[in-house]
Each structure stands twice: as structure tokens, then as C-alpha cells.
Coordinates of C-alpha atoms and ligand atoms in Angstrom, one line a residue:
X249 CA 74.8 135.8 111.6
X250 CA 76.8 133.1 109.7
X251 CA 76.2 129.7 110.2
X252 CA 79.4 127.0 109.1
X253 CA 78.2 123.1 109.5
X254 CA 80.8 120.5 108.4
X255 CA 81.0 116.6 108.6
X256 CA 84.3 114.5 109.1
X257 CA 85.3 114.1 105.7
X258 CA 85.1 110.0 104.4
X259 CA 88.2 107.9 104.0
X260 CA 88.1 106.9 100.6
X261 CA 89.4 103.4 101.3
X262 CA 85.6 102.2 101.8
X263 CA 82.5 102.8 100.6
X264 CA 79.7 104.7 101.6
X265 CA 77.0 102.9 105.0
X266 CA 75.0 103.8 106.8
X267 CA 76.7 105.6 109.2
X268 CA 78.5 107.5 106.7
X269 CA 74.7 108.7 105.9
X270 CA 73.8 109.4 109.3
X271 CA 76.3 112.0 110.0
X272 CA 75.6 113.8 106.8
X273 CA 72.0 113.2 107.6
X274 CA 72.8 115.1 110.9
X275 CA 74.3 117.8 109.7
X276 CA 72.1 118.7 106.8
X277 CA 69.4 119.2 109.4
X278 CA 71.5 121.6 111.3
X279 CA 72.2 123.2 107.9
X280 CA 68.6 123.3 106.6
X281 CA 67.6 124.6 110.2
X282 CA 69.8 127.7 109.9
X283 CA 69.0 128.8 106.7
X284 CA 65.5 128.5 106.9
X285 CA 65.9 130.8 110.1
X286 CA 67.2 133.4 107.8
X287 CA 71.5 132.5 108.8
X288 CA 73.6 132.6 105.9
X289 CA 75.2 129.0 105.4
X290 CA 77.4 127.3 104.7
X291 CA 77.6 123.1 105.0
X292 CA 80.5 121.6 103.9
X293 CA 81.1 117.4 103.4
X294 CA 83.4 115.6 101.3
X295 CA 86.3 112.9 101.3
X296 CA 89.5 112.1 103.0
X297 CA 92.0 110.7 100.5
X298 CA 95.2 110.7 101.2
X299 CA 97.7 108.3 104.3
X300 CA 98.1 105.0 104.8
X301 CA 95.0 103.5 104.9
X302 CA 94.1 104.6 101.8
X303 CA 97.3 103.4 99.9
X304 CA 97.1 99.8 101.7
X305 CA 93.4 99.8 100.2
X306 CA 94.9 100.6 96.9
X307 CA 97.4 98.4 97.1
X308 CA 95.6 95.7 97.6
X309 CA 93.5 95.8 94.6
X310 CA 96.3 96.6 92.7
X311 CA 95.2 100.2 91.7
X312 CA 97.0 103.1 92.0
X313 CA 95.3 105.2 95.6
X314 CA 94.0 108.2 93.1
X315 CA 92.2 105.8 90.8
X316 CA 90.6 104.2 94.2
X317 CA 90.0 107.6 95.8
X318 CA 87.9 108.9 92.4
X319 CA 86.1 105.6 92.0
X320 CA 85.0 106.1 96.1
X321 CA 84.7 109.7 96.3
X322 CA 82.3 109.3 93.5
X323 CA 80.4 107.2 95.5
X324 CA 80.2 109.5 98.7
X325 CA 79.1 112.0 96.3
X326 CA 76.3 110.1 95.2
X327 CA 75.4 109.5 98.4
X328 CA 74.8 113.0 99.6
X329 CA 73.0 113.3 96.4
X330 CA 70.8 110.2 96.9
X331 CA 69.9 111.3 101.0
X332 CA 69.1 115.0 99.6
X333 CA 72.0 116.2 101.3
X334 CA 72.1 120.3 100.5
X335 CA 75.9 120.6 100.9
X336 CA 77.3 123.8 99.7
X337 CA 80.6 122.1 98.7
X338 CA 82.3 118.8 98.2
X339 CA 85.9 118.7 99.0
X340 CA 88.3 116.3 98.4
X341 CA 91.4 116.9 100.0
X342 CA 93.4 115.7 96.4
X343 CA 91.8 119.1 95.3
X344 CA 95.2 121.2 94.0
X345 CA 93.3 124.2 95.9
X346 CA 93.1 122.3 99.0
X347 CA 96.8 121.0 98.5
X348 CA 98.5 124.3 98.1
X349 CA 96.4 125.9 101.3
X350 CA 97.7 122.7 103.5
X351 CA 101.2 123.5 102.9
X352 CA 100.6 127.5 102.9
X353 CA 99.1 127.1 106.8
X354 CA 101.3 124.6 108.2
X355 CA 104.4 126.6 106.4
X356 CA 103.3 129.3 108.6
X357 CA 103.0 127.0 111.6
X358 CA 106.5 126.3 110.8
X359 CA 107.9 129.3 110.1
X360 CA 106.1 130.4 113.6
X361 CA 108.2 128.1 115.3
X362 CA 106.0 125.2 116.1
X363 CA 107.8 122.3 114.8
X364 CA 110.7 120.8 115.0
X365 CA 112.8 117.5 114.0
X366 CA 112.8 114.7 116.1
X367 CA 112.6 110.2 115.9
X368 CA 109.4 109.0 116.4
X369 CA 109.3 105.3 118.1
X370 CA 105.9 104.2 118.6
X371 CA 102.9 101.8 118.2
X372 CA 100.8 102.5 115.1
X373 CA 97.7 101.0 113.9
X374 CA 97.6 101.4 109.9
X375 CA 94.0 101.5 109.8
X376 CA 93.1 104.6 111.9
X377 CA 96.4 105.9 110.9
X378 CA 97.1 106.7 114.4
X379 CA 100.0 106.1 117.1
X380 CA 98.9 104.3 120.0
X381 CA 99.8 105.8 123.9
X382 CA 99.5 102.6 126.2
X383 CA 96.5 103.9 127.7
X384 CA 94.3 103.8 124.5
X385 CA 95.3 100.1 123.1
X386 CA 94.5 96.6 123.7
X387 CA 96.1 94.2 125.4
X388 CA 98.9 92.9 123.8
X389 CA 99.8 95.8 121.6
X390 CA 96.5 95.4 119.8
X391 CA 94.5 98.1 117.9
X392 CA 91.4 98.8 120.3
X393 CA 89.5 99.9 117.7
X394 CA 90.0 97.2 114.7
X395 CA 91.8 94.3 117.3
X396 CA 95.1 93.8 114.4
X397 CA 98.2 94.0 116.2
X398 CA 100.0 97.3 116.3
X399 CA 103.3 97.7 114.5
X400 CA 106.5 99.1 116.3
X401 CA 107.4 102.3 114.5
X402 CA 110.7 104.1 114.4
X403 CA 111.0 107.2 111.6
X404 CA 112.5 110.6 111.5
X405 CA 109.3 112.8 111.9
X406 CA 108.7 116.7 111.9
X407 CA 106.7 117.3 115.1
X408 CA 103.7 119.5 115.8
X409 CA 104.8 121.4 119.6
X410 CA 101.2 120.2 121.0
X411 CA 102.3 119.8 124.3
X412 CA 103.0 124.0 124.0
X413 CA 99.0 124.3 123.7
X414 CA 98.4 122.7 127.1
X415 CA 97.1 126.2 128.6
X416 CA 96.2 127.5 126.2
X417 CA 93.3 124.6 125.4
X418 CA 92.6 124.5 129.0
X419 CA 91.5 128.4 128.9
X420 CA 89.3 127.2 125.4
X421 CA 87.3 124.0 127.7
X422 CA 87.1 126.2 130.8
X423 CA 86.0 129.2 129.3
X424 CA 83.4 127.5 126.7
X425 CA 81.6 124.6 128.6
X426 CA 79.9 123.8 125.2
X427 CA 82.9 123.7 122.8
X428 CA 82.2 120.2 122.7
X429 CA 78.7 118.7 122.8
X430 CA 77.6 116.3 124.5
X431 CA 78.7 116.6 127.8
X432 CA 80.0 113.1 128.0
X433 CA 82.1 113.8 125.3
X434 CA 83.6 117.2 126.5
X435 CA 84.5 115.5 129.7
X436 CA 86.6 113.0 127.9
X437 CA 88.2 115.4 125.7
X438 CA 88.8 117.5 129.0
X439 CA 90.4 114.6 130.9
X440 CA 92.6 113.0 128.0
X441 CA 94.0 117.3 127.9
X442 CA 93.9 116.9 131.9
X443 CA 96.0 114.3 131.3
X444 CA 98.4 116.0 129.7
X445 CA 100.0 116.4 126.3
X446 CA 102.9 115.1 124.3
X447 CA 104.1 116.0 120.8
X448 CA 102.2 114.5 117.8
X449 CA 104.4 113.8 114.2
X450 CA 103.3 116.1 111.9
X451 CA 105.0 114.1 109.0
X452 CA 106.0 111.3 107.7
X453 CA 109.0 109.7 105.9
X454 CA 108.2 106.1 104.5
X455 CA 104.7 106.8 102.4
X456 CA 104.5 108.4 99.7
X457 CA 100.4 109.1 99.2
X458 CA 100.1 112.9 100.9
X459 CA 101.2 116.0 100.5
X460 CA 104.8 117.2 100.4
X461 CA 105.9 118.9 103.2
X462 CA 107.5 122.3 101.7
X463 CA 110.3 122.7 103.7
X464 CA 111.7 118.8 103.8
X465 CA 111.4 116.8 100.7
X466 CA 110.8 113.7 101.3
X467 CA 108.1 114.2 104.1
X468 CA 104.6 114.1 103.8
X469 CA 102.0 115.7 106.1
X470 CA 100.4 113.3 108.2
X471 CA 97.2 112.7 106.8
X472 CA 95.4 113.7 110.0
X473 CA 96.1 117.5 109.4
X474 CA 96.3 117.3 106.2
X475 CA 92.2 116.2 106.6
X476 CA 91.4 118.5 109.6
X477 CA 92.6 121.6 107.3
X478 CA 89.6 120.7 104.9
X479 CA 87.5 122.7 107.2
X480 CA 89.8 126.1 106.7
X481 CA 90.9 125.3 102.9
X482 CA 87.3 124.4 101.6
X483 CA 86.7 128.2 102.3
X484 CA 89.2 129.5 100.3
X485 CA 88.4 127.9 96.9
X486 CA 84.9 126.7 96.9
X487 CA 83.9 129.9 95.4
X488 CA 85.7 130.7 92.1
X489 CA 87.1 134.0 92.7
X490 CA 86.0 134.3 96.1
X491 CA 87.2 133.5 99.8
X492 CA 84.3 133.0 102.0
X493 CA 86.8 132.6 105.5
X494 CA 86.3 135.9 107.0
X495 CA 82.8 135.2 106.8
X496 CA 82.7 131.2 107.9
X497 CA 85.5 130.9 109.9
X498 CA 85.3 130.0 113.0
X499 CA 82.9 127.2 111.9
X500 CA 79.7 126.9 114.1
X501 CA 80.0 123.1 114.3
X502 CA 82.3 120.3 113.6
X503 CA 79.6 117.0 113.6
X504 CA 81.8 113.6 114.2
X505 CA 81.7 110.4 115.4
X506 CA 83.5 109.5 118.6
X507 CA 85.8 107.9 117.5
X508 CA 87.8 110.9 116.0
X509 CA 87.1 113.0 119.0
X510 CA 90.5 113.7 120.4
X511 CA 91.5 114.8 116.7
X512 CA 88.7 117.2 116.5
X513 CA 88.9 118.9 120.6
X514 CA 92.2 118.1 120.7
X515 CA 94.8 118.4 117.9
X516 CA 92.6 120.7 115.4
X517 CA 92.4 123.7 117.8
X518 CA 95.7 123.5 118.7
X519 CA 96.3 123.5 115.4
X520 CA 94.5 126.6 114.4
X521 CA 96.2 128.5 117.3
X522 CA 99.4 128.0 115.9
X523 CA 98.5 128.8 112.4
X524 CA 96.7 132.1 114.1
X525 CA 93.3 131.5 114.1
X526 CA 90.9 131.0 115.7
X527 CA 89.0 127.1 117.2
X528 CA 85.5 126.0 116.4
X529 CA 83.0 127.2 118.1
X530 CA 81.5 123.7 119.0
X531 CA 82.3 120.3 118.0
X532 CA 79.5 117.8 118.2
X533 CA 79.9 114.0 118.6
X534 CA 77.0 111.9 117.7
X535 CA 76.9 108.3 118.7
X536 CA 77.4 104.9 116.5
X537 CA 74.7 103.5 114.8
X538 CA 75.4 99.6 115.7
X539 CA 74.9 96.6 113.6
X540 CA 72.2 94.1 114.0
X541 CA 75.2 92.5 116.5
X542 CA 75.4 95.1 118.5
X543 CA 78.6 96.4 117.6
X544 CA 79.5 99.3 115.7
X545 CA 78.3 99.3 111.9
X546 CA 81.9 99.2 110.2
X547 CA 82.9 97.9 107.1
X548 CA 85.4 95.7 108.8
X549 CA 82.9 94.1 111.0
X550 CA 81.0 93.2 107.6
X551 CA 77.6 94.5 110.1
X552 CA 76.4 97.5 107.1
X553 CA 73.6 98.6 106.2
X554 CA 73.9 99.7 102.5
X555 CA 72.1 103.4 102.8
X556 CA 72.0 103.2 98.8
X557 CA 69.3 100.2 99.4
X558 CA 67.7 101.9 102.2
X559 CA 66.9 104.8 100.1
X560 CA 65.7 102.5 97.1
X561 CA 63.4 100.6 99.3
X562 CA 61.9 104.1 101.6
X563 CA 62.9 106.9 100.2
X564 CA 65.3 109.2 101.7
X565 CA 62.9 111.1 103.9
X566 CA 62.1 108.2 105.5
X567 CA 65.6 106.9 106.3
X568 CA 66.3 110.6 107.4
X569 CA 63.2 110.3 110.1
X570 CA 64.0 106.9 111.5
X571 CA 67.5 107.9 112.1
X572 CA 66.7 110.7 114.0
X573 CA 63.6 109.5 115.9
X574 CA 65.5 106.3 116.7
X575 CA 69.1 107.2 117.8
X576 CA 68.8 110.0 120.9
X577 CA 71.5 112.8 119.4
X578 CA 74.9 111.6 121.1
X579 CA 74.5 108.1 122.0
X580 CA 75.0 105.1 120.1
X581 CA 71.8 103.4 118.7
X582 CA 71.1 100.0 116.9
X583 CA 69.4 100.4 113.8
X584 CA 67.4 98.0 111.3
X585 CA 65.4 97.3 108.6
X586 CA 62.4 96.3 110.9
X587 CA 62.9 99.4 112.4
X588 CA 62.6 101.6 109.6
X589 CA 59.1 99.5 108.4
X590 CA 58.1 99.9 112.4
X591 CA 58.4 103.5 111.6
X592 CA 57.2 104.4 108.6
X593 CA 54.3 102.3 109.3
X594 CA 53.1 104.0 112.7
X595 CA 54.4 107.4 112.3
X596 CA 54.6 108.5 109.2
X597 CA 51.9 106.6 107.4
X598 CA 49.4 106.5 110.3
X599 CA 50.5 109.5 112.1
X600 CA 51.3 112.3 110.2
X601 CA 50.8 110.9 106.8
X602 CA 46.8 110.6 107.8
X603 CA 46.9 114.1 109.8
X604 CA 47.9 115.7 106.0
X605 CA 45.5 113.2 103.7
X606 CA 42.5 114.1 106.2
X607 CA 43.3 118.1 106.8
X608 CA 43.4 118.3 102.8
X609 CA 40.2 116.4 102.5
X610 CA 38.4 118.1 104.9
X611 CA 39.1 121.8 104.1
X612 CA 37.9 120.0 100.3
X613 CA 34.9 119.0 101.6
X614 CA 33.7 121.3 104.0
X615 CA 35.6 124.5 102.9
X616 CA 35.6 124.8 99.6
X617 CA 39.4 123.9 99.4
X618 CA 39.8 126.9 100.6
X619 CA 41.7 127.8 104.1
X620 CA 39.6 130.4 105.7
X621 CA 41.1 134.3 106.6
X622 CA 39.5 133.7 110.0
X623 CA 40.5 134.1 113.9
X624 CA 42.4 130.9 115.0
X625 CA 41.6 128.9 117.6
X626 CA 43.5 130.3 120.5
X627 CA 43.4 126.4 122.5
X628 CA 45.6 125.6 119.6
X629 CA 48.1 128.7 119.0
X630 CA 48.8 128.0 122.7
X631 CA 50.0 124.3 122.1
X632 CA 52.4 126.1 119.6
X633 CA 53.5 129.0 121.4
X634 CA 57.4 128.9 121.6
X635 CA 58.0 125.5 119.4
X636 CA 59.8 127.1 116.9
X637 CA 62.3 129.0 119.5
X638 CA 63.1 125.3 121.6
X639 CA 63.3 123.2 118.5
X640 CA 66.4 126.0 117.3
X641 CA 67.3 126.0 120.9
X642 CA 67.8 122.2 120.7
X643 CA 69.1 122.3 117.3
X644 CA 72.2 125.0 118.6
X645 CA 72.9 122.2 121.2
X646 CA 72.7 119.4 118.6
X647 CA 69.9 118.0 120.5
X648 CA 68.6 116.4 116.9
X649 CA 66.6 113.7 117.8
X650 CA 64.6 115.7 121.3
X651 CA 64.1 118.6 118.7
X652 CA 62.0 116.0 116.3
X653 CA 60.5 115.0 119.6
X654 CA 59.0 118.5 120.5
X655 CA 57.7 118.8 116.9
X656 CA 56.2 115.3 116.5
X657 CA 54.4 115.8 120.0
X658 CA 52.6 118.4 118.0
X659 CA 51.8 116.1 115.2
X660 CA 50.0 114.1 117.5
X661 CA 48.3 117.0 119.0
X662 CA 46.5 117.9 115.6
X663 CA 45.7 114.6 115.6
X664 CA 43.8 114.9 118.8
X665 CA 42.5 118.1 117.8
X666 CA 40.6 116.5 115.1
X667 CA 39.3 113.9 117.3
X668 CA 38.2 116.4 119.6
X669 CA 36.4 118.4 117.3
X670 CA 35.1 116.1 115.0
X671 CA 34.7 118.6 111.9
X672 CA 32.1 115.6 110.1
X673 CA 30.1 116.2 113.6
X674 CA 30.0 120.1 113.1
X675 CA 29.4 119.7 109.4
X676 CA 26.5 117.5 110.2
X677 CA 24.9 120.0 112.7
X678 CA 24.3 122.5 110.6
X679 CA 24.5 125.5 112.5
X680 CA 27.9 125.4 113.7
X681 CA 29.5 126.5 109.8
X682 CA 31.4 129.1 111.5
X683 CA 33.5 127.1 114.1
X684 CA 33.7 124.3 111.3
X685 CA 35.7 126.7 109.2
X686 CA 37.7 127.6 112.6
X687 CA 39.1 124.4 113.3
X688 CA 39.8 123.4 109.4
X689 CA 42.1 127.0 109.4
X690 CA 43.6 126.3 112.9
X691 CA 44.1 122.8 111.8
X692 CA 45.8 123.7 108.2
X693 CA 47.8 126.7 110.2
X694 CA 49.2 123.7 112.5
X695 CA 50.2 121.4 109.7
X696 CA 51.9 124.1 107.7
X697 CA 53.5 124.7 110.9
X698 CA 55.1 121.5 111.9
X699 CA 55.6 120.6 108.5
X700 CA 57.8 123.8 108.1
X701 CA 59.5 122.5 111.3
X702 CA 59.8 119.2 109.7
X703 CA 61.1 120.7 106.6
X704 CA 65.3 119.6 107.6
X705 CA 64.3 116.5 108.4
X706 CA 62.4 115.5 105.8
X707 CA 62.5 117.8 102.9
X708 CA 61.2 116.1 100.0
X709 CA 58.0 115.2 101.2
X710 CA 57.3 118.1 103.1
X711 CA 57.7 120.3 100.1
X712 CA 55.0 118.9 98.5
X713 CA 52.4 119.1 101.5
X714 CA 53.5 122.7 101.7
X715 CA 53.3 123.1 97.6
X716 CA 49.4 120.6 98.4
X717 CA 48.7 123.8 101.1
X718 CA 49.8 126.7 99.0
X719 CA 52.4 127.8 101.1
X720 CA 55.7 126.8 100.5
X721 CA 57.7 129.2 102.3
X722 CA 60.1 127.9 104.8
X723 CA 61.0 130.8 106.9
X724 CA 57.3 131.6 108.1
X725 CA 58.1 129.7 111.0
X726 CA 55.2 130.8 113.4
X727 CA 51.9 130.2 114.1
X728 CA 49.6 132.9 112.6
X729 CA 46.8 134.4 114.7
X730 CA 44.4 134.6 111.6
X731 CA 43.9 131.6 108.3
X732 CA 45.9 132.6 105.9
X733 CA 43.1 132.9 103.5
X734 CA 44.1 131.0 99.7
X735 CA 43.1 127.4 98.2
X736 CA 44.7 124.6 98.8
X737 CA 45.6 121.4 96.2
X738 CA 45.2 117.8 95.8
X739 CA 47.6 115.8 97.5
X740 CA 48.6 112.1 97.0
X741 CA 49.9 109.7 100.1
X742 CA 52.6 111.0 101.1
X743 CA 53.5 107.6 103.3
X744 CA 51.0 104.8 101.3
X745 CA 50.9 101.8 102.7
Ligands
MSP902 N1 88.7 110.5 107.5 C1 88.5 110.5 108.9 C2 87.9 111.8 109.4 C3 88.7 113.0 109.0 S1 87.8 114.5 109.5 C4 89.0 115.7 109.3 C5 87.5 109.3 109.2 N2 86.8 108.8 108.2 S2 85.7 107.6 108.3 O1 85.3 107.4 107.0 O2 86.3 106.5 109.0 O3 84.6 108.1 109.2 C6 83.8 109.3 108.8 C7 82.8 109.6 109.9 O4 81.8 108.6 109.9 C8 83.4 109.7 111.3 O5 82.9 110.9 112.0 C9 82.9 108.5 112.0 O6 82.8 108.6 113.3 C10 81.6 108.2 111.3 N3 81.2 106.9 111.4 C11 81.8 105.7 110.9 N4 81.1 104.6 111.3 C12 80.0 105.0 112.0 C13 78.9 104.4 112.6 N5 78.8 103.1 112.6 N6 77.9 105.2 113.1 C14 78.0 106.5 113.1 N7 79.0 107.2 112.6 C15 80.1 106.5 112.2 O7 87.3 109.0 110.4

């Protein structure tokens, strides 16, 4: 099986929060989470650099929009370096590779018939780069999203036949109840199509910053398809040498914010019908993380967390954790510094932090360092029979943050199992070496286990606790029957106070 994760790709005319860091966040775990299952992956992110907002943003600092697009896409790039993000590719859509493949597909979209000439006359919010329909703006001919007024638009535009998918994308959401995940979010993608569609320009005439259309000098694509292409053309040139489509393409899943949804279940598999081939398999919208106001964390709203700082302060696997654990997968979530300290404090420090420091200690001082090659205990194997097979089961439905919910309930359960078994007391008995050296092995079995599961969410530091236990192999993903029989190493604090 193939596995093909992607994020939106960044606008370029910002830089980098936190929520920026959460979807990549997102879907690294999904990424991580297939490979170590054995899938061959591939996890593409990058930036979005050409249309209007871009060139406004440019404009305004008097820089030319490629000189603003390197210095930001720079930046993205050091985020996903900076989170431990294990993206495959970075593409940015000024690539010349992903330039010529734009105008190769949508040639053929053209030459297939599904465009045509027309006026546009409109309301258009420069920001999202979007034409308004009355139903999706504020009063007053404001943008909903960023509240600027909207400007009347008139151009000669090349349009994209949309409205010629409306069966067609009715067949895809009837037939595939999961295309888009959550539910809430398929039903609004299935009632804006329920509404009905209308055309969409698939060019423009008055800017300048995209890519030529082939057939019309003087137009640029639209930089809406220009970015959703990213997806197809990434696949084509990441690999010198190589196309990798025919094995990635369809992609498994699209992770975006909801705010882009109707682009993503709407206009991009429409899209890829008309250029002959074939939709995502599932798109995935994850919530917003909101501001310490309440309101969505965006740059405009001046409500960002730097994720830069965050990392300095916690790490990156600790930032990774409290975004997960704090925002349930698909709805919006505030999120804070207090938070983060909450967190790292009670769970990871005293929760699982301890559970490793203590296991490691105890097979030390009662085992030799050594994990026994001895019969598990059976009470435990049973707390950990099928884990492995729900958490992927809730990681193919993007259920992120229930997923680290199933495995952290097991944390806490080899917590309990050492407070129920109380290796000091057996060591102090005297008689009772051989069920002492049973519960260390179960024990060490357990936390190689759910440290294995924690692995995509927190890779750094679980590496070394599986390096501390000897086993660092991420696809042993079940719980043995019998200690695995080796010595195990020192191991700082993972989470010190
Ligand atoms: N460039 C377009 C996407 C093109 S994809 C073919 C875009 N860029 S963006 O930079 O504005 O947003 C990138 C992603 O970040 C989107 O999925 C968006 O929803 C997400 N987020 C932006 N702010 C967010 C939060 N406050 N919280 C969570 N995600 C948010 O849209």
C-alpha cells in the first residue's frame, strides 16, 4: 500500500504561527504513522507564492513578490525543520518544475473543452483571493473572513466549466461518505454542492504575479489552481529523474483548515476530473487553534503564538503533544502558553516522564539492567490487546487527538501497574525474585510499546527512551508474549522539571 499525506501549502505573504505548525504537526503524525506500519510514504508540505495577496504584501514593503516569497518560504522551511517535521518534499509553487506541469494539466483541461471566455463581475476580497457569492459575505459587501470591504470586480476571465461537475461530485460524496472528514465538514461541503454550482475564473487579466496562461497571453492562472496543482506537480519532479504519480496519486489525504474547504471538496476534484484523474481519497479539516481572545490565531488579528519561541522555550515534542492532547482532531481549540506548562508538567514530566525514569531504574536495580526473556504477564498483554489496530484505525479517520487518547490511557495504566505491584515490595520479600523479574519485563514490554505508539507524536524524545531500552525499532508494534531478553541503558529526564 502507498500512503500520500499533504498540508495546504503556506501563503508566503506572512510568516510562519502557530497554526501554520499545527497542520504540519498533524500531518507528520499521519505520515510517521504509516511508515512505521510498513506503507510506503510520501508527505508533502511547502508554500504558496504566487496571486494577489502575495503581490499586495510585496508591494507594500517595496520588494519585488519573489524576493518576499524566498525570504518567507525560507522561513516555513525552517519551521518544518525546527517541529521535526519528516516531509519528503518541499514545494514551492515558483518551482520552474511545478510551473511547467500547471500549464501542461490545465492545457489539457483546455484542450478538453472545459473552459471557455467569458466577463467576470463580482465581489472579491484581495486577501483570500477569492470572489464572494452573497451567501458567504458580510453585511455590507464585507469580507467575512478579514471584515475589509469587498471590491466590485469586472475582468475578462477564462472560466473553469464547474457547474458541468455537478453529478459528477455528487456520485464522488454519495458514494464515499468519508471523502471528507469530519462529518461536520462533509456535510457543509455536501450542501454548498447541494446548492448548486456556478462557473469559477480560472484566470486573470490585471496581475501580473502567476503563471502565464499558455493559450492567452496576458492571463494568469488564478492562484487557487495554480496552488491546488501542488499536490499532482510535486510528484512529478521531487525525484530527479523519477515520477512518483502512478504510485502516490490519488493522495490518501489532503489535511486543511476550514477555511479553504470548499477549494479542497469542491473545486480541486472537479478539477482533477477534467484533467482525467482521479480525486483524493479523503480530505481532512482540522479545526482553528484560537488566540488567547478567542478568535482565530491569524496574523491579521495580531492573536499569534510564535511556534519558533514555543519550540525554544519546550522543545518541539512538547509543543507537538499539547497540540494534540489539547485540540480534539476537527474542532477549533484555544491554545496557550499556560497550557503547554499545564501539560508538560502533569503529563509528560509526572506521567510518563516518571513511568520511563522509574522502569529504567528498576530493571537497574533489581534486574541487572537487564530485561528478562521471561513469560509476560498476561493481566497486562490484555490491557494492550488491539491498541495498535484502533490507534491506526483512528489515525485513517484523522481521529489525531482520540488516537493519543487510547495510547496515553495506557500510560497511565503502567503507571498503576507499578503501584499495584510494588516491585521495591517484591524485592524486599525475598522469595518472590521470579515474579519481580515478571513485572519489570511486562512493564519494559509496555513502555517500549506505547512509546513505539508515541513515536509520530513525539519523535525526538521517544527515540532516545527506545535507544535507553535497546530497542529502537519502530515497526515492532505489538505487545510480545515473552521479555525480549537484552540490557538496557542509562537514561536522563526526558521531561525535567
Ligand atoms: N495558500 C492557501 C492554501 C492553498 S492549498 C492548495 C492558504 N494558505 S494559509 O497560509 O493562509 O493557510 C495555510 C493553512 O493553515 C490552511 O489550511 C489554514 O486553514 C491553516 N491555518 C491558518 N490559520 C490557522 C489557525 N489559526 N489554526 C489552524 N490552522 C490554521 O490558505
Amino acid at each position: 500500500m502507498s500512503y500520500y499525506v499533504t498540508t495546504a501549502i503556506n501563503y508566503v505573504n506572512a510568516v510562519p504561527h502557530l497554526g501554520h505548525a499545527y497542520e504540519a504537526i498533524t500531518a507528520d503524525v499521519m505520515a510517521r504513522n504509516a511508515r512505521a506500519r510498513g506503507e510506503s510514504t510520501f508527505f508533502l508540505t511547502g508554500t504558496d507564492e504566487h496571486g494577489e495577496p502575495v503581490a499586495l504584501a510585496a508591494a507594500a514593503e517595496g520588494v519585488a513578490p519573489l524576493e518576499l516569497a524566498d525570504r518567507n518560504a525560507e522561513r516555513f522551511r525552517a519551521l518544518t525543520a525546527t517541529l521535526e517535521i519528516s516531509n519528503d518534499f518541499f514545494i514551492r509553487t515558483t518551482d520552474p518544475g511545478h510551473v511547467v506541469r500547471v500549464q501542461e494539466i490545465l492545457q489539457r483541461v483546455h484542450d478538453a473543452g472545459h473552459v471557455y471566455l467569458g466577463t467576470y463581475e463580482g465581489w472579491y476580497c484581495p486577501r483570500c483571493a477569492d470572489f464572494k457569492t452573497e451567501a458567504e459575505m458580510a453585511p455590507d459587501y464585507h469580507c467575512a473572513i478579514h471584515g475589509i470591504p469587498l471590491e466590485r470586480e469586472s475582468e475578462e476571465n477564462w472560466f473553469f466549466r464547474l457547474s458541468a461537475f455537478q453529478e459528477r461530485l455528487e456520485a464522488l460524496f454519495d458514494g464515499q461518505g468519508d471523502f471528507v472528514m469530519p462529518r461536520h465538514a462533509y456535510n457543509e461541503a455536501r450542501s454548498f454542492l447541494a446548492g448548486g454550482l456556478t462557473d469559477v475564473s480560472l484566470t486573470r487579466k490585471t496581475l501580473t504575479w502567476g503563471i502565464d496562461v499558455p493559450w492567452d497571453e496576458g492571463h494568469v492562472f488564478y492562484v487557487w489552481f495554480d496552488a491546488l496543482l501542488n499536490y499532482v506537480t510535486a510528484l512529478g519532479y521531487a525525484r530527479d529523474g523519477e515520477d512518483l504519480t502512478a504510485q502516490f496519486w490519488p493522495a490518501t489525504f489532503h489535511v486543511i483548515g476550514k477555511d479553504i474547504l470548499k477549494f479542497h471538496a469542491i473545486y480541486w476534484p472537479a478539477l482533477l476530473l477534467a484533467a482525467d484523474l482521479e480525486p483524493p481519497r479523503h480530505v481532512y479539516v482540522h479545526g482553528f487553534l484560537l488566540g488567547p481572545d478567542g478568535e482565530k490565531m491569524s496574523k491579521s488579528r495580531g492573536n499569534v503564538l510564535d511556534p519558533f519561541d514555543v519550540v525554544g522555550e519546550f522543545g518541539a515534542d512538547v509543543l507537538r503533544h499539547y497540540l494534540l492532547r489539547e485540540v480534539s482532531s476537527g474542532q477549533d481549540g484555544p491554545v496557550s502558553l499556560d497550557g503547554v506548562r499545564t501539560r508538560y508538567t502533569t503529563e509528560l514530566a509526572n506521567e510518563y516522564g516518571n513511568l520511563a525514569s522509574r522502569t529504567l531504574n528498576m530493571l537497574e536495580r533489581y534486574c541487572d539492567g537487564r530485561v528478562a526473556a521471561v513469560a509476560l504477564d498476561e493481566g497486562l498483554s490484555g490491557d494492550f490487546a488491539g491498541l495498535t489496530a484502533r490507534v491506526d484505525a483512528l489515525l485513517d479517520h484523522a481521529e489525531l487527538s482520540s488516537a493519543l487518547d487510547e495510547i496515553w490511557r495506557l500510560v497511565r495504566r503502567l503507571n498503576r501497574y507499578v503501584e499495584e505491584h510494588a516491585p521495591w515490595q517484591l524485592a524486599r520479600a525475598g522469595d518472590r525474585a521470579d515474579e519481580l523479574t515478571r513485572v519489570l519485563a511486562s512493564l519494559a514490554e509496555g513502555l517500549r510499546l506505547v512509546t513505539v505508539l508515541l513515536n509520530p507524536y513525539m519523535p525526538a524524545k521517544t527515540a532516545t527512551l527506545l535507544e535507553a531500552l535497546g530497542r529502537p525499532e519502530l515497526d515492532q508494534r505489538d505487545y510480545a508474549a515473552e521479555g525480549w531478553g537484552g540490557p538496557v541503558g542509562e537514561l536522563a529526564p526526558l521531561f525535567p522539571k
